[in-house]
Amino acid sequence: MENLKEQIEIERENIISLKKEIEKKIIGQEDMVRKILIGILTGNHILLEGLPGLAKSLTVNTLAQTLGLKFARIQFTPDLLPSDIIGTEIYNEKTGDFYTKKGPIFANIVLADEINRAPAKVQSALLEAMQEKQITIASETFKLDRPFIVLATQNPIEQDGTYPLPEAQQDRFLMKVKIEYPTKAEEKDMLKLLTSVSDFDSIQINEILNKDKIEKIKQIIREIHIDEKLMDYILDIVFKTRETNNYIACGASPRASIALVVSAKANAFLEGRDYVIPQDIKRVIFDVLRHRMILTYEAEAEGKKAEDIITDILEIVELP
């Protein structure tokens, strides 16, 4: 375990440097950055929910630069077609042949902006790529480059003309992260930054990690120890969501248990530990569970949210 701890300390220095690079452009939003990092460092997709103007796109783009990864942004709209995302075959009149034009999904980090604004067929094309890690265009299959991470956003307020993600599709995302407004102090620092530089876009962001280092960190995270008692604690929580009552119509799937273990290990890594503690689980539990539970009409009528149910469960289930 000593060797693992040494590796964690070395790689954590890289993470600290990475965060410093991000802070050149992003003020605050530490929780969002942490959760996105957990997704990328474990090879999982993240759903970001927040109002426009909270630096979601800028954060993802800046993070991609620090990781040395190819970034693509897809703006989802009602008239978007699956071929606009994955690509299509195009006929060349001069040669009489067809050639493949790959879509923006052929990137390492794909920002699916306002994913709930596109029809189900388009959402399905993206989610199939997320699951299979490959794309079929006409009769040819292309494997997507690794890592392949989808960071999807949605606006919680404007629901007119949207196509909400079905629960089964939301379950594919490791976490659903709610983006909050910055604090007054953070917004003041943001104003100072944006009004003191002549060209914000020209701020140099240095590459800290690369694909090989990310793969190495993924392996380190897998090796982080989680006590069996903490695994039982996670299972007790997830199984509690399946006890249907006045508020819960459908509980979390086994993916939730897996996601909690993976996310807790990644959080332990970011804290510089080679073992998981209860606080790691509590740090990620709301993000992992909130989109995996279907609440009853009674819960909605009483203004109960998934977070309220999770809080109640945490009070019932005893820590080991």
mmCIF file of N, CA and C in Angstrom, residues 5 9 16 57 156 206 213 222 231 295:
data_model
loop_
_atom_site.group_PDB
_atom_site.id
_atom_site.type_symbol
_atom_site.label_atom_id
_atom_site.label_comp_id
_atom_site.label_asym_id
_atom_site.label_seq_id
_atom_site.Cartn_x
_atom_site.Cartn_y
_atom_site.Cartn_z
ATOM 1 N N LYS A 5 0.351 4.740 -2.093
ATOM 2 C CA LYS A 5 0.289 6.066 -1.447
ATOM 3 C C LYS A 5 1.277 7.028 -2.095
ATOM 4 N N GLU A 9 0.405 10.559 -4.040
ATOM 5 C CA GLU A 9 1.015 11.847 -3.685
ATOM 6 C C GLU A 9 1.613 12.529 -4.913
ATOM 7 N N ILE A 16 -3.184 19.385 -8.197
ATOM 8 C CA ILE A 16 -3.082 20.726 -7.603
ATOM 9 C C ILE A 16 -2.648 21.735 -8.668
ATOM 10 N N SER A 57 -19.699 25.742 -19.840
ATOM 11 C CA SER A 57 -18.935 25.517 -21.074
ATOM 12 C C SER A 57 -17.476 25.927 -20.909
ATOM 13 N N PRO A 156 -32.641 23.880 -15.702
ATOM 14 C CA PRO A 156 -33.754 23.391 -14.879
ATOM 15 C C PRO A 156 -35.009 24.252 -14.944
ATOM 16 N N ASN A 206 -1.948 25.901 -19.606
ATOM 17 C CA ASN A 206 -0.925 24.885 -19.848
ATOM 18 C C ASN A 206 -1.471 23.473 -19.657
ATOM 19 N N LYS A 213 -1.311 9.703 -18.581
ATOM 20 C CA LYS A 213 -1.386 10.003 -17.144
ATOM 21 C C LYS A 213 -2.800 9.789 -16.609
ATOM 22 N N ARG A 222 -8.759 2.699 -9.041
ATOM 23 C CA ARG A 222 -9.305 1.334 -8.904
ATOM 24 C C ARG A 222 -8.698 0.616 -7.700
ATOM 25 N N MET A 231 -18.832 -0.675 2.078
ATOM 26 C CA MET A 231 -19.605 -1.224 0.961
ATOM 27 C C MET A 231 -21.015 -1.582 1.426
ATOM 28 N N LEU A 295 -39.765 9.842 -8.016
ATOM 29 C CA LEU A 295 -40.630 10.199 -6.894
ATOM 30 C C LEU A 295 -42.106 10.090 -7.279
#
